[in-house]
XYZ file of N, CA and C in Angstrom:
402
model
N -8.494 1.494 -5.912
C -8.430 1.618 -4.479
C -7.151 0.960 -4.001
N -6.500 1.574 -3.037
C -5.273 1.032 -2.477
C -5.336 1.142 -0.960
N -5.078 0.012 -0.305
C -5.014 -0.035 1.147
C -3.651 -0.559 1.541
N -3.087 -0.008 2.613
C -1.770 -0.460 3.042
C -1.693 -0.435 4.560
N -1.151 -1.498 5.137
C -0.977 -1.594 6.584
C 0.394 -2.165 6.871
N 1.053 -1.630 7.880
C 2.273 -2.235 8.402
C 1.901 -2.896 9.716
N 2.294 -4.172 9.834
C 1.902 -4.971 10.986
C 3.160 -5.463 11.693
N 3.243 -5.187 12.993
C 4.358 -5.691 13.797
C 4.030 -7.120 14.217
N 5.048 -7.975 14.148
C 4.875 -9.373 14.512
C 5.958 -9.790 15.495
N 5.682 -10.806 16.287
C 6.677 -11.293 17.240
C 7.166 -12.694 16.880
N 6.665 -13.267 15.802
C 7.084 -14.595 15.356
C 8.204 -14.468 14.329
N 8.878 -15.601 14.067
C 9.929 -15.603 13.048
C 9.301 -15.256 11.706
N 9.955 -14.399 10.955
C 9.397 -13.884 9.703
C 9.184 -14.997 8.681
N 10.067 -15.994 8.641
C 9.911 -17.092 7.678
C 8.643 -17.882 7.936
N 8.333 -18.116 9.200
C 7.112 -18.849 9.566
C 5.880 -18.024 9.212
N 5.934 -16.734 9.495
C 4.812 -15.842 9.190
C 4.544 -15.826 7.683
N 5.596 -15.684 6.884
C 5.414 -15.659 5.433
C 4.897 -16.995 4.908
N 5.336 -18.098 5.500
C 4.834 -19.409 5.069
C 3.336 -19.536 5.347
N 2.902 -19.102 6.509
C 1.479 -19.177 6.851
C 0.666 -18.217 5.985
N 1.170 -17.000 5.773
C 0.440 -16.018 4.965
C 0.413 -16.372 3.481
N 1.264 -17.282 3.042
C 1.240 -17.715 1.639
C 0.166 -18.770 1.386
N -0.549 -19.170 2.420
C -1.641 -20.136 2.289
C -2.952 -19.370 2.080
N -3.556 -19.471 0.886
C -4.799 -18.730 0.633
C -5.932 -19.086 1.595
N -5.981 -20.335 2.057
C -7.071 -20.711 2.968
C -6.932 -20.021 4.325
N -5.739 -19.553 4.672
C -5.547 -18.791 5.902
C -5.804 -17.303 5.676
N -5.199 -16.741 4.615
C -5.210 -15.283 4.448
C -6.475 -14.723 3.798
N -6.956 -15.351 2.743
C -8.077 -14.787 1.968
C -9.309 -14.523 2.827
N -9.758 -15.469 3.681
C -10.944 -15.161 4.502
C -10.725 -14.023 5.492
N -9.470 -13.733 5.811
C -9.183 -12.642 6.734
C -9.103 -11.290 6.033
N -9.005 -11.294 4.698
C -8.917 -10.053 3.926
C -10.245 -9.724 3.250
N -10.769 -10.671 2.486
C -12.005 -10.439 1.743
C -13.214 -10.641 2.647
N -14.258 -9.826 2.482
C -15.420 -9.900 3.371
C -16.310 -11.100 3.077
N -16.821 -11.690 4.133
C -17.863 -12.722 4.090
C -17.594 -13.827 3.074
N -16.434 -14.450 3.166
C -16.088 -15.576 2.294
C -16.930 -16.773 2.714
N -17.659 -17.360 1.749
C -18.496 -18.513 2.048
C -17.825 -19.825 1.684
N -16.921 -19.818 0.690
C -16.167 -21.029 0.363
C -14.864 -20.648 -0.315
N -13.849 -21.487 -0.087
C -12.553 -21.291 -0.728
C -12.013 -22.649 -1.120
N -11.537 -22.740 -2.352
C -10.919 -23.964 -2.854
C -9.499 -23.616 -3.275
N -8.528 -24.368 -2.740
C -7.121 -24.125 -3.032
C -6.575 -25.318 -3.811
N -5.907 -25.037 -4.928
C -5.274 -26.051 -5.763
C -3.817 -25.639 -5.956
N -2.913 -26.195 -5.142
C -1.488 -25.847 -5.160
C -1.298 -24.339 -5.033
N -1.030 -23.628 -6.127
C -0.795 -22.187 -6.016
C -1.916 -21.343 -6.615
N -3.092 -21.938 -6.842
C -4.260 -21.187 -7.311
C -5.383 -21.315 -6.297
N -6.342 -20.396 -6.379
C -7.468 -20.438 -5.458
C -8.728 -19.904 -6.130
N -9.875 -20.371 -5.654
C -11.195 -19.889 -6.065
C -11.983 -19.583 -4.808
N -12.595 -18.411 -4.785
C -13.312 -17.946 -3.600
C -14.721 -17.523 -3.990
N -15.683 -17.889 -3.172
C -17.056 -17.399 -3.294
C -17.356 -16.600 -2.035
N -18.054 -15.490 -2.191
C -18.396 -14.681 -1.039
C -19.619 -13.832 -1.309
N -20.034 -13.114 -0.280
C -21.207 -12.263 -0.413
C -20.949 -10.964 0.339
N -21.204 -9.858 -0.335
C -21.055 -8.541 0.257
C -22.409 -7.865 0.194
N -22.990 -7.647 1.344
C -24.347 -7.109 1.500
C -25.301 -8.056 0.763
N -25.835 -7.672 -0.379
C -26.750 -8.548 -1.121
C -26.132 -9.045 -2.425
N -24.870 -8.696 -2.673
C -24.206 -9.055 -3.922
C -23.216 -10.188 -3.690
N -23.346 -11.258 -4.463
C -22.374 -12.344 -4.418
C -21.173 -11.987 -5.277
N -20.022 -12.570 -4.949
C -18.843 -12.345 -5.773
C -18.033 -13.629 -5.884
N -17.239 -13.718 -6.937
C -16.356 -14.851 -7.192
C -14.968 -14.296 -7.498
N -13.959 -14.856 -6.836
C -12.576 -14.439 -7.036
C -11.749 -15.671 -7.378
N -10.910 -15.559 -8.389
C -9.949 -16.622 -8.676
C -8.596 -15.977 -8.853
N -7.551 -16.681 -8.442
C -6.234 -16.089 -8.537
C -5.127 -17.075 -8.326
N -3.930 -16.518 -8.244
C -2.715 -17.310 -8.126
C -1.813 -16.670 -7.077
N -1.042 -17.512 -6.382
C -0.123 -17.047 -5.352
C 1.310 -17.196 -5.863
N 2.092 -16.120 -5.730
C 3.507 -16.138 -6.088
C 4.302 -15.884 -4.809
N 5.175 -16.828 -4.452
C 5.916 -16.739 -3.195
C 7.399 -16.521 -3.480
N 7.953 -15.470 -2.894
C 9.383 -15.189 -2.979
C 9.992 -15.260 -1.592
N 11.242 -14.914 -1.478
C 11.918 -15.006 -0.179
C 11.469 -13.919 0.794
N 11.075 -12.751 0.280
C 10.650 -11.675 1.175
C 9.337 -11.027 0.726
N 8.662 -11.636 -0.248
C 7.392 -11.085 -0.725
C 6.460 -12.218 -1.160
N 5.187 -12.019 -0.888
C 4.131 -12.909 -1.371
C 3.184 -12.037 -2.172
N 2.804 -12.496 -3.367
C 1.842 -11.756 -4.184
C 0.669 -12.653 -4.510
N -0.514 -12.155 -4.233
C -1.756 -12.785 -4.644
C -2.287 -11.949 -5.802
N -2.292 -12.500 -6.989
C -2.835 -11.807 -8.158
C -4.190 -12.437 -8.419
N -5.239 -11.623 -8.455
C -6.584 -12.177 -8.569
C -7.435 -11.393 -9.553
N -8.468 -12.066 -9.996
C -9.470 -11.455 -10.866
C -10.820 -11.879 -10.332
N -11.776 -10.991 -10.389
C -13.116 -11.326 -9.903
C -14.146 -10.720 -10.832
N -15.380 -11.102 -10.597
C -16.456 -10.515 -11.391
C -16.718 -9.069 -10.975
N -16.038 -8.587 -9.939
C -16.161 -7.197 -9.477
C -14.864 -6.418 -9.696
N -13.930 -6.964 -10.493
C -12.661 -6.307 -10.760
C -11.502 -7.162 -10.295
N -10.301 -6.752 -10.616
C -9.112 -7.513 -10.263
C -8.146 -6.697 -9.448
N -7.094 -7.364 -8.999
C -6.107 -6.645 -8.220
C -4.966 -7.509 -7.771
N -4.144 -6.930 -6.898
C -2.962 -7.595 -6.358
C -2.918 -7.346 -4.854
N -2.669 -8.411 -4.113
C -2.453 -8.336 -2.674
C -0.996 -8.703 -2.438
N -0.230 -7.800 -1.821
C 1.193 -8.037 -1.570
C 1.457 -8.076 -0.074
N 2.298 -9.012 0.330
C 2.808 -9.055 1.693
C 4.322 -8.977 1.575
N 4.916 -7.924 2.110
C 6.363 -7.705 2.031
C 6.977 -7.727 3.415
N 8.157 -8.303 3.502
C 8.956 -8.235 4.723
C 9.599 -6.860 4.768
N 9.302 -6.073 5.797
C 9.922 -4.765 5.976
C 11.226 -4.947 6.755
N 11.133 -5.657 7.871
C 12.302 -6.057 8.658
C 11.917 -7.316 9.430
N 12.721 -7.746 10.391
C 12.443 -8.998 11.094
C 11.232 -8.914 12.015
N 10.707 -7.723 12.264
C 9.566 -7.559 13.164
C 8.347 -6.959 12.495
N 8.402 -6.649 11.196
C 7.312 -5.931 10.539
C 7.087 -6.460 9.131
N 5.802 -6.576 8.787
C 5.424 -6.881 7.406
C 4.503 -5.766 6.914
N 4.473 -5.575 5.612
C 3.580 -4.592 5.005
C 2.588 -5.344 4.125
N 1.303 -5.098 4.348
C 0.244 -5.692 3.543
C -0.341 -4.585 2.677
N -0.311 -4.785 1.363
C -0.812 -3.791 0.417
C -1.828 -4.455 -0.489
N -3.009 -3.873 -0.585
C -4.050 -4.355 -1.482
C -4.335 -3.267 -2.498
N -4.157 -3.601 -3.773
C -4.482 -2.692 -4.862
C -5.578 -3.343 -5.682
N -6.723 -2.679 -5.778
C -7.870 -3.195 -6.509
C -8.326 -2.114 -7.475
N -8.844 -2.524 -8.633
C -9.272 -1.502 -9.599
C -10.347 -0.610 -8.985
N -10.568 0.524 -9.576
C -11.418 1.539 -8.976
C -12.865 1.539 -9.427
N -13.428 0.385 -9.766
C -14.822 0.368 -10.199
C -15.748 0.710 -9.041
N -16.969 1.056 -9.364
C -17.954 1.394 -8.337
C -18.187 0.223 -7.392
N -18.315 -0.995 -7.928
C -18.538 -2.158 -7.066
C -17.344 -2.404 -6.154
N -16.143 -2.136 -6.623
C -14.954 -2.294 -5.786
C -14.976 -1.285 -4.643
N -15.397 -0.065 -4.933
C -15.456 0.960 -3.884
C -16.495 0.634 -2.820
N -17.534 -0.096 -3.188
C -18.535 -0.495 -2.199
C -17.945 -1.457 -1.169
N -16.965 -2.259 -1.578
C -16.334 -3.208 -0.669
C -15.211 -2.613 0.169
N -14.830 -1.381 -0.122
C -13.715 -0.736 0.576
C -13.876 -0.744 2.108
N -15.016 -0.313 2.653
C -15.129 -0.292 4.124
C -14.978 -1.681 4.750
N -15.515 -2.713 4.103
C -15.427 -4.069 4.650
C -13.988 -4.575 4.616
N -13.291 -4.363 3.514
C -11.901 -4.807 3.395
C -11.017 -4.019 4.356
N -11.227 -2.730 4.476
C -10.451 -1.906 5.397
C -10.670 -2.368 6.839
N -11.898 -2.688 7.183
C -12.200 -3.198 8.514
C -11.486 -4.531 8.763
N -11.486 -5.409 7.755
C -10.801 -6.702 7.890
C -9.297 -6.512 8.069
N -8.704 -5.569 7.338
C -7.273 -5.305 7.492
C -6.957 -4.743 8.884
N -7.834 -3.906 9.417
C -7.631 -3.382 10.764
C -7.687 -4.504 11.801
N -8.642 -5.433 11.642
C -8.734 -6.583 12.551
C -7.493 -7.454 12.438
N -7.038 -7.679 11.205
C -5.851 -8.498 10.986
C -4.634 -7.851 11.637
N -4.530 -6.544 11.521
C -3.416 -5.823 12.135
C -3.390 -6.034 13.651
N -4.546 -6.004 14.281
C -4.638 -6.162 15.736
C -4.435 -7.606 16.180
N -4.918 -8.575 15.395
C -4.981 -9.966 15.844
C -3.987 -10.902 15.178
N -3.131 -10.411 14.296
C -2.281 -11.306 13.512
C -1.353 -12.146 14.378
N -0.736 -11.570 15.377
C 0.180 -12.347 16.225
C -0.525 -13.544 16.856
N -1.697 -13.316 17.410
C -2.439 -14.403 18.055
C -2.902 -15.433 17.029
N -3.360 -14.987 15.868
C -3.813 -15.924 14.836
C -2.650 -16.752 14.298
N -1.473 -16.145 14.177
C -0.276 -16.896 13.764
C 0.085 -17.916 14.843
N 0.009 -17.521 16.096
C 0.316 -18.440 17.203
C -0.588 -19.661 17.157
N -1.891 -19.434 16.980
C -2.840 -20.545 16.916
C -2.602 -21.420 15.683
N -2.272 -20.796 14.568
C -2.014 -21.555 13.340
C -0.730 -22.377 13.471
N 0.261 -21.852 14.166
C 1.491 -22.616 14.396
C 1.210 -23.849 15.245
N 0.357 -23.710 16.222
C -0.026 -24.860 17.044
C -0.768 -25.885 16.202
N -1.700 -25.408 15.401
C -2.489 -26.293 14.549
C -1.618 -27.045 13.541
N -0.640 -26.361 12.940
C 0.224 -26.969 11.925
C 1.481 -27.603 12.515
N 1.678 -27.419 13.816
C 2.863 -27.916 14.507
C 4.153 -27.384 13.890
N 4.175 -26.051 13.706
C 5.370 -25.386 13.162
C 6.164 -24.789 14.303
């Protein structure tokens, strides 16, 4: 399964990429019903529940100057989440997950989360900048 969204932003791209490289900020906004997240420098562990099925995700974050990659593996399959700088006003979020049946069951929830993120990202970045004093 592959999902892709281009999101227009009004904040400085460097600040946006710094905030989006934090798994505790981004992962709960992408994956459905996250119940806990533990971040250790550039790795993360996530527990969540989709309908009646629990899931566990662990992964690593790779940060570049214009791209962030979250490479993860879960008990429901693995994948890569990429955030790319398109230009100074736009980022592209791409999620590629293996095509297992359990992964396809989560497609509507993840797609819905990406749509919400697309609509609300500017405001959520604004609030996070206030919280972090960036």
